[in-house]
Amino acid sequence: MNIGIVCYPTFGGSGVVATELGNALAEKGCKVHFISYSQPVRLNILERNIYYHEVNVHDYPLFQYQPYELALSSKMVDTVINEKLDVLHVHYAIPHAYAAFMAKQILRDEGVTIPVITTLHGTDITLVGKNPSYRRAVKFSINKSDYVTAVSENLKQETQNFFNCGSSIEVIPNFIDNELYKNQDGCDKTALANQGEKLITHISNFRKVKRTEDVVEIFAGIHKKMPAKLILVGDGPERSKVLELAKNSGLGRDVIYLGKTTEVERILCLTDLFLLPSESESFGLAALEAMAGGAPVISSNAGGLPEVNTDGVTGYTCAVGDIKTMTDKALYILQDEAIHERFKKAAQKRAESFDIKAVLPLYINLYEKAVNKK
Ligand code: GMT
């Protein structure tokens, strides 16, 4: 099968999921054509069956905003025709679902039929999609997609409630390759922590929605009671504010900022506890990755997080902004070795149910359904 995948190429969750999906499909023998404005960060470009088509937007002085959607639709049309694609799978509704609808119309005029699958990831609905500037166009393009998937039951419900969507939405959760987390040679904590210190980790794009200041405050509460270090991974607009807060809270060298790194699996292997106190989170891929690495998770109960992090089993889910409960629960897990071990094992076991081996067939079935209906 020839599959076109449209996604953001950056470190964000939707881009990572789309890229890992494409890599896995290519391994299974599908020809996978990535369409984006830059090469996705996790793309195995040298592997067999992987192709990359860059969207080029030409600067023209008349335009204050360059017409990316137009260039994207044109690139989709070219790729469908030149590469004889069977299906287009777009990740993140804005503007990809809209651009795919346009491409489909252009192709229809040329006598080519292509099914479009849209995968909703979260902020494309919960934050950006609901904005009055985009709302109608987002609803339209979701309804015009041949198939729609959402990464959690919660996101499906939110989409259906808010947009009053006619199209049915299939839930296909985020996934991980558990093998990557099991085969960590030399998971040696001494690189980052002193003897007896606990390592607490947070990974995100440091946007407001992640409530990264809560991360520092929860850590400060843990730090008061036991020797611990906080590892911060990722980058984004809130980063300087968060590091300033850590400095002003007297946490000094016990907060280690690692920035953007591709060594996520190694860091998670060293992690004793993962924090994700987000305001809104459709799924929480970072929490799942942490669990696969054997770290219990203290998260908020926003969005789809309770579908990933089972309260009282793999960690705890608490009300958004309830720093005290999050700190108490973290200490409950960390202060007793036997309890900590129990949570670690349960987290790892739960992560296995989101393994790529279980989730990939759901996408393949959907592609087959879409192509056969064509
Ligand atoms: O806002 C982000 O965290 C990035 C965003 C994205 O689309 O790149 O992440 C969303 O998609 C991920 C993959 O499906 C989900 O695991 C994240 O929960 C979701 N983020 C939010 O809903 C805030």
CSV table of C-alpha atoms in Angstrom, one decimal, residues 14-370:
chain,number,residue,atom,x,y,z
A,14,SER,CA,1.5,14.5,17.0
A,15,GLY,CA,4.7,14.7,14.8
A,16,VAL,CA,6.3,12.0,16.9
A,17,VAL,CA,3.3,9.6,16.7
A,18,ALA,CA,2.9,10.2,12.9
A,19,THR,CA,6.6,9.6,12.3
A,20,GLU,CA,6.8,6.5,14.4
A,21,LEU,CA,3.7,5.2,12.7
A,22,GLY,CA,5.2,5.8,9.3
A,23,ASN,CA,8.5,4.1,10.3
A,24,ALA,CA,6.6,1.0,11.5
A,25,LEU,CA,4.4,0.8,8.4
A,26,ALA,CA,7.5,1.0,6.2
A,27,GLU,CA,9.0,-1.9,8.1
A,28,LYS,CA,5.9,-3.9,7.3
A,29,GLY,CA,6.4,-3.2,3.6
A,30,CYS,CA,4.1,-0.2,3.0
A,31,LYS,CA,5.6,2.7,1.0
A,32,VAL,CA,5.3,5.7,3.2
A,33,HIS,CA,5.5,9.2,1.8
A,34,PHE,CA,5.9,12.0,4.4
A,35,ILE,CA,4.7,15.4,3.3
A,36,SER,CA,5.8,18.3,5.6
A,37,TYR,CA,7.7,21.6,5.5
A,38,SER,CA,10.8,20.0,7.0
A,39,GLN,CA,12.1,16.5,7.6
A,40,PRO,CA,10.4,15.0,10.7
A,41,VAL,CA,12.9,14.7,13.5
A,42,ARG,CA,12.4,11.0,14.2
A,43,LEU,CA,12.2,9.9,10.5
A,44,ASN,CA,14.3,6.9,9.5
A,45,ILE,CA,15.0,8.6,6.1
A,46,LEU,CA,17.6,6.0,5.1
A,47,GLU,CA,15.3,3.0,5.6
A,48,ARG,CA,13.7,1.2,2.7
A,49,ASN,CA,10.1,2.4,1.8
A,50,ILE,CA,10.4,5.9,3.4
A,51,TYR,CA,10.1,8.9,1.2
A,52,TYR,CA,10.0,12.6,2.0
A,53,HIS,CA,8.3,15.4,0.0
A,54,GLU,CA,9.0,18.9,1.2
A,55,VAL,CA,6.3,21.6,1.1
A,56,ASN,CA,7.9,24.8,-0.2
A,57,VAL,CA,6.2,28.1,0.5
A,58,HIS,CA,7.5,30.9,-1.7
A,59,ASP,CA,7.9,34.3,0.0
A,60,TYR,CA,6.1,37.1,-1.8
A,61,PRO,CA,6.2,40.6,-0.4
A,62,LEU,CA,2.4,41.2,-1.0
A,63,PHE,CA,1.6,38.5,1.6
A,64,GLN,CA,1.9,39.3,5.3
A,65,TYR,CA,1.2,35.6,5.9
A,66,GLN,CA,2.5,33.1,3.4
A,67,PRO,CA,-0.2,30.7,2.1
A,68,TYR,CA,1.1,27.4,3.6
A,69,GLU,CA,-2.2,25.5,3.2
A,70,LEU,CA,-2.2,26.2,-0.5
A,71,ALA,CA,1.3,25.0,-1.0
A,72,LEU,CA,0.5,21.9,1.2
A,73,SER,CA,-2.6,21.1,-0.8
A,74,SER,CA,-0.7,21.4,-4.1
A,75,LYS,CA,2.1,19.1,-2.7
A,76,MET,CA,-0.5,16.6,-1.6
A,77,VAL,CA,-2.1,16.6,-5.1
A,78,ASP,CA,1.4,16.2,-6.8
A,79,THR,CA,2.4,13.4,-4.4
A,80,VAL,CA,-0.9,11.5,-4.8
A,81,ILE,CA,-0.6,11.6,-8.6
A,82,ASN,CA,3.2,11.0,-9.0
A,83,GLU,CA,3.5,8.4,-6.3
A,84,LYS,CA,0.1,6.7,-6.9
A,85,LEU,CA,-0.9,7.0,-3.3
A,86,ASP,CA,-3.8,4.9,-2.0
A,87,VAL,CA,-4.6,6.9,1.1
A,88,LEU,CA,-3.8,10.3,2.7
A,89,HIS,CA,-3.4,10.3,6.5
A,90,VAL,CA,-3.2,13.7,8.1
A,91,HIS,CA,-2.1,14.3,11.7
A,92,TYR,CA,-3.4,17.3,13.6
A,93,ALA,CA,-6.6,18.9,12.1
A,94,ILE,CA,-5.2,22.4,11.7
A,95,PRO,CA,-4.5,23.1,8.9
A,96,HIS,CA,-3.9,19.6,7.6
A,97,ALA,CA,-7.5,18.3,7.4
A,98,TYR,CA,-8.5,21.5,5.6
A,99,ALA,CA,-5.7,21.3,3.1
A,100,ALA,CA,-6.5,17.6,2.5
A,101,PHE,CA,-10.1,18.5,1.7
A,102,MET,CA,-8.9,21.0,-0.9
A,103,ALA,CA,-6.5,18.4,-2.3
A,104,LYS,CA,-9.3,15.8,-2.5
A,105,GLN,CA,-11.5,18.3,-4.5
A,106,ILE,CA,-8.6,19.2,-6.9
A,107,LEU,CA,-7.9,15.5,-7.4
A,108,ARG,CA,-11.6,14.7,-8.0
A,109,ASP,CA,-11.5,17.2,-10.9
A,110,GLU,CA,-8.6,15.3,-12.3
A,111,GLY,CA,-10.5,12.0,-12.0
A,112,VAL,CA,-8.6,10.7,-9.0
A,113,THR,CA,-10.3,9.5,-5.8
A,114,ILE,CA,-8.3,9.4,-2.6
A,115,PRO,CA,-9.6,8.6,0.9
A,116,VAL,CA,-8.6,11.0,3.7
A,117,ILE,CA,-8.0,10.0,7.3
A,118,THR,CA,-7.7,12.7,9.9
A,119,THR,CA,-6.1,11.9,13.3
A,120,LEU,CA,-7.0,14.4,16.0
A,121,HIS,CA,-4.3,14.8,18.6
A,122,GLY,CA,-5.5,17.2,21.2
A,123,THR,CA,-4.8,20.9,21.1
A,124,ASP,CA,-6.1,20.9,17.5
A,125,ILE,CA,-9.5,20.5,19.2
A,126,THR,CA,-9.2,21.5,22.8
A,127,LEU,CA,-7.2,24.8,22.4
A,128,VAL,CA,-6.8,25.9,18.8
A,129,GLY,CA,-9.7,24.3,17.2
A,130,LYS,CA,-12.3,25.8,19.5
A,131,ASN,CA,-10.9,29.3,18.8
A,132,PRO,CA,-13.7,31.3,17.0
A,133,SER,CA,-11.2,32.2,14.2
A,134,TYR,CA,-10.9,28.5,13.2
A,135,ARG,CA,-14.0,26.7,14.6
A,136,ARG,CA,-16.2,26.5,11.5
A,137,ALA,CA,-13.4,25.5,9.2
A,138,VAL,CA,-12.2,22.8,11.7
A,139,LYS,CA,-15.7,21.4,12.0
A,140,PHE,CA,-16.1,21.4,8.2
A,141,SER,CA,-12.8,19.7,7.5
A,142,ILE,CA,-13.4,17.0,10.2
A,143,ASN,CA,-16.8,16.3,8.8
A,144,LYS,CA,-15.4,16.1,5.3
A,145,SER,CA,-12.7,13.6,6.2
A,146,ASP,CA,-13.6,10.0,5.2
A,147,TYR,CA,-12.4,8.7,8.5
A,148,VAL,CA,-11.5,10.4,11.7
A,149,THR,CA,-9.5,9.0,14.6
A,150,ALA,CA,-8.8,10.5,18.1
A,151,VAL,CA,-6.0,9.5,20.4
A,152,SER,CA,-8.3,9.0,23.4
A,153,GLU,CA,-12.0,8.4,24.4
A,154,ASN,CA,-11.9,11.8,26.1
A,155,LEU,CA,-10.8,13.6,22.9
A,156,LYS,CA,-13.5,11.8,20.9
A,157,GLN,CA,-16.2,12.9,23.4
A,158,GLU,CA,-14.8,16.5,23.4
A,159,THR,CA,-14.8,16.6,19.6
A,160,GLN,CA,-18.3,15.2,19.3
A,161,ASN,CA,-19.7,17.4,22.0
A,162,PHE,CA,-18.1,20.7,20.9
A,163,PHE,CA,-18.4,20.3,17.2
A,164,ASN,CA,-21.6,18.3,17.2
A,165,CYS,CA,-19.8,16.2,14.6
A,166,GLY,CA,-21.7,14.0,12.2
A,167,SER,CA,-18.8,11.8,11.3
A,168,SER,CA,-18.0,8.8,13.6
A,169,ILE,CA,-14.7,8.9,15.4
A,170,GLU,CA,-12.6,5.8,16.1
A,171,VAL,CA,-10.3,5.9,19.1
A,172,ILE,CA,-6.8,4.7,18.3
A,173,PRO,CA,-4.5,5.5,21.2
A,174,ASN,CA,-0.9,6.7,21.2
A,175,PHE,CA,1.6,3.8,21.2
A,176,ILE,CA,5.2,3.1,22.0
A,177,ASP,CA,7.8,0.4,21.3
A,178,ASN,CA,8.3,-1.2,24.7
A,179,GLU,CA,11.5,-2.9,23.5
A,180,LEU,CA,13.3,0.4,23.3
A,181,TYR,CA,12.8,1.0,27.0
A,182,LYS,CA,13.8,-2.6,28.0
A,183,ASN,CA,17.1,-2.6,26.2
A,184,GLN,CA,18.8,0.3,28.0
A,185,ASP,CA,22.3,-0.8,28.7
A,186,GLY,CA,24.0,0.8,31.6
A,187,CYS,CA,21.0,2.4,33.2
A,188,ASP,CA,23.4,4.1,35.6
A,189,LYS,CA,21.9,6.8,37.9
A,190,THR,CA,25.2,8.0,39.1
A,191,ALA,CA,25.6,10.2,36.0
A,192,LEU,CA,22.9,12.5,37.4
A,193,ALA,CA,22.2,11.6,41.0
A,194,ASN,CA,24.2,11.1,44.2
A,195,GLN,CA,23.8,8.0,46.3
A,196,GLY,CA,20.3,7.8,47.7
A,197,GLU,CA,18.9,10.6,45.7
A,198,LYS,CA,15.6,10.2,43.8
A,199,LEU,CA,15.3,11.4,40.2
A,200,ILE,CA,12.1,13.2,39.3
A,201,THR,CA,11.5,13.9,35.6
A,202,HIS,CA,9.3,16.2,33.5
A,203,ILE,CA,9.3,16.2,29.7
A,204,SER,CA,7.3,18.6,27.6
A,205,ASN,CA,7.2,21.5,25.2
A,206,PHE,CA,7.1,23.9,28.1
A,207,ARG,CA,3.8,25.5,27.0
A,208,LYS,CA,1.4,27.1,29.5
A,209,VAL,CA,-0.9,24.1,29.1
A,210,LYS,CA,1.7,21.9,30.7
A,211,ARG,CA,1.7,23.9,34.0
A,212,THR,CA,5.5,23.6,34.3
A,213,GLU,CA,5.5,25.9,37.3
A,214,ASP,CA,3.5,23.3,39.2
A,215,VAL,CA,6.2,20.8,38.3
A,216,VAL,CA,8.8,23.0,40.2
A,217,GLU,CA,6.4,23.5,43.2
A,218,ILE,CA,5.7,19.8,43.5
A,219,PHE,CA,9.4,19.0,43.3
A,220,ALA,CA,10.1,21.7,45.9
A,221,GLY,CA,7.7,19.8,48.3
A,222,ILE,CA,9.4,16.5,47.6
A,223,HIS,CA,12.9,18.0,48.0
A,224,LYS,CA,12.0,19.3,51.5
A,225,LYS,CA,11.4,15.8,52.7
A,226,MET,CA,14.0,13.7,50.8
A,227,PRO,CA,17.2,14.1,48.7
A,228,ALA,CA,16.1,14.5,45.1
A,229,LYS,CA,16.9,16.0,41.7
A,230,LEU,CA,14.5,17.3,39.1
A,231,ILE,CA,15.4,16.6,35.4
A,232,LEU,CA,13.7,18.9,32.9
A,233,VAL,CA,13.6,17.9,29.3
A,234,GLY,CA,12.3,19.8,26.3
A,235,ASP,CA,11.9,23.4,25.4
A,236,GLY,CA,9.3,26.1,24.9
A,237,PRO,CA,7.9,29.5,25.8
A,238,GLU,CA,7.7,28.8,29.6
A,239,ARG,CA,11.3,27.5,30.0
A,240,SER,CA,13.0,30.7,31.3
A,241,LYS,CA,10.1,31.4,33.8
A,242,VAL,CA,10.4,27.9,35.1
A,243,LEU,CA,14.1,27.9,35.5
A,244,GLU,CA,13.9,31.3,37.3
A,245,LEU,CA,11.3,29.9,39.7
A,246,ALA,CA,13.6,27.0,40.4
A,247,LYS,CA,16.4,29.3,41.2
A,248,ASN,CA,14.3,31.6,43.4
A,249,SER,CA,12.9,28.6,45.3
A,250,GLY,CA,16.5,27.8,46.4
A,251,LEU,CA,16.6,24.5,44.4
A,252,GLY,CA,19.9,25.5,42.8
A,253,ARG,CA,21.8,22.6,41.3
A,254,ASP,CA,19.1,20.1,42.2
A,255,VAL,CA,17.2,21.2,39.1
A,256,ILE,CA,18.9,20.0,35.9
A,257,TYR,CA,17.7,21.3,32.6
A,258,LEU,CA,18.7,19.0,29.7
A,259,GLY,CA,16.9,20.8,26.9
A,260,LYS,CA,15.9,19.0,23.7
A,261,THR,CA,17.5,15.6,23.6
A,262,THR,CA,17.0,12.4,21.7
A,263,GLU,CA,18.1,10.3,24.7
A,264,VAL,CA,14.6,10.2,26.2
A,265,GLU,CA,14.6,6.4,26.8
A,266,ARG,CA,17.9,6.6,28.7
A,267,ILE,CA,16.7,9.4,30.9
A,268,LEU,CA,13.4,7.6,31.7
A,269,CYS,CA,15.3,4.5,32.6
A,270,LEU,CA,17.0,6.5,35.4
A,271,THR,CA,13.8,8.2,36.5
A,272,ASP,CA,12.1,7.3,39.8
A,273,LEU,CA,8.9,9.4,39.3
A,274,PHE,CA,7.4,11.4,36.4
A,275,LEU,CA,5.4,14.6,36.7
A,276,LEU,CA,2.7,15.8,34.2
A,277,PRO,CA,0.4,18.2,35.9
A,278,SER,CA,-1.1,19.5,32.6
A,279,GLU,CA,-4.2,21.8,32.4
A,280,SER,CA,-5.3,19.8,29.4
A,281,GLU,CA,-3.9,16.6,27.8
A,282,SER,CA,-5.7,14.6,25.3
A,283,PHE,CA,-3.5,11.5,25.9
A,284,GLY,CA,-0.1,12.3,27.5
A,285,LEU,CA,2.4,10.4,25.3
A,286,ALA,CA,5.2,11.6,27.6
A,287,ALA,CA,3.5,9.8,30.6
A,288,LEU,CA,3.2,6.6,28.6
A,289,GLU,CA,6.9,6.8,27.7
A,290,ALA,CA,7.8,7.3,31.3
A,291,MET,CA,5.7,4.3,32.4
A,292,ALA,CA,7.4,2.1,29.7
A,293,GLY,CA,10.7,3.2,31.3
A,294,GLY,CA,9.3,2.0,34.7
A,295,ALA,CA,8.5,5.3,36.2
A,296,PRO,CA,5.2,5.8,38.1
A,297,VAL,CA,3.4,9.0,37.1
A,298,ILE,CA,1.9,11.8,39.1
A,299,SER,CA,-0.4,13.7,36.7
A,300,SER,CA,-3.5,15.8,36.6
A,301,ASN,CA,-6.7,14.1,35.8
A,302,ALA,CA,-7.2,16.3,32.7
A,303,GLY,CA,-8.5,15.0,29.4
A,304,GLY,CA,-7.4,11.5,28.5
A,305,LEU,CA,-4.7,11.2,31.2
A,306,PRO,CA,-6.8,8.8,33.4
A,307,GLU,CA,-7.1,6.5,30.3
A,308,VAL,CA,-3.3,6.1,30.5
A,309,ASN,CA,-2.3,6.6,34.1
A,310,THR,CA,-4.5,4.4,36.4
A,311,ASP,CA,-5.1,6.2,39.7
A,312,GLY,CA,-3.6,4.4,42.6
A,313,VAL,CA,-2.0,1.7,40.4
A,314,THR,CA,0.5,3.2,37.9
A,315,GLY,CA,0.7,6.5,39.8
A,316,TYR,CA,-2.0,9.1,40.8
A,317,THR,CA,-4.2,11.4,38.9
A,318,CYS,CA,-5.1,14.6,40.8
A,319,ALA,CA,-7.2,17.7,40.2
A,320,VAL,CA,-5.5,20.3,38.0
A,321,GLY,CA,-3.5,22.7,40.2
A,322,ASP,CA,-3.8,20.6,43.4
A,323,ILE,CA,0.0,20.8,44.1
A,324,LYS,CA,-0.4,19.6,47.7
A,325,THR,CA,-2.1,16.3,46.8
A,326,MET,CA,0.3,15.8,44.0
A,327,THR,CA,3.3,16.3,46.4
A,328,ASP,CA,1.7,14.0,49.1
A,329,LYS,CA,1.1,11.3,46.5
A,330,ALA,CA,4.6,11.6,45.2
A,331,LEU,CA,6.1,11.2,48.7
A,332,TYR,CA,3.8,8.3,49.4
A,333,ILE,CA,5.3,6.4,46.4
A,334,LEU,CA,8.9,7.5,46.9
A,335,GLN,CA,9.3,7.1,50.7
A,336,ASP,CA,8.7,3.3,50.8
A,337,GLU,CA,10.8,1.0,48.6
A,338,ALA,CA,8.2,-1.7,48.4
A,339,ILE,CA,5.4,0.7,47.4
A,340,HIS,CA,7.7,2.3,44.9
A,341,GLU,CA,8.6,-1.1,43.4
A,342,ARG,CA,4.9,-2.0,43.2
A,343,PHE,CA,4.0,1.2,41.3
A,344,LYS,CA,7.0,0.8,38.9
A,345,LYS,CA,6.0,-2.7,38.0
A,346,ALA,CA,2.4,-1.7,37.4
A,347,ALA,CA,3.4,1.3,35.3
A,348,GLN,CA,5.6,-0.9,33.1
A,349,LYS,CA,2.8,-3.5,32.8
A,350,ARG,CA,0.2,-0.9,31.8
A,351,ALA,CA,2.5,0.5,29.1
A,352,GLU,CA,2.6,-2.9,27.5
A,353,SER,CA,-1.0,-2.6,26.5
A,354,PHE,CA,-0.1,0.4,24.3
A,355,ASP,CA,2.6,-1.4,22.5
A,356,ILE,CA,3.1,-0.6,18.8
A,357,LYS,CA,2.4,-4.3,18.0
A,358,ALA,CA,-1.1,-3.9,19.4
A,359,VAL,CA,-1.9,-0.5,17.9
A,360,LEU,CA,-0.4,-0.7,14.4
A,361,PRO,CA,-3.0,-3.3,13.2
A,362,LEU,CA,-5.7,-0.8,14.1
A,363,TYR,CA,-4.3,1.7,11.7
A,364,ILE,CA,-3.6,-0.9,9.0
A,365,ASN,CA,-7.2,-2.1,9.3
A,366,LEU,CA,-8.4,1.4,8.8
A,367,TYR,CA,-6.3,2.0,5.8
A,368,GLU,CA,-7.6,-1.2,4.2
A,369,LYS,CA,-11.2,-0.3,5.0
A,370,ALA,CA,-10.6,3.2,3.4
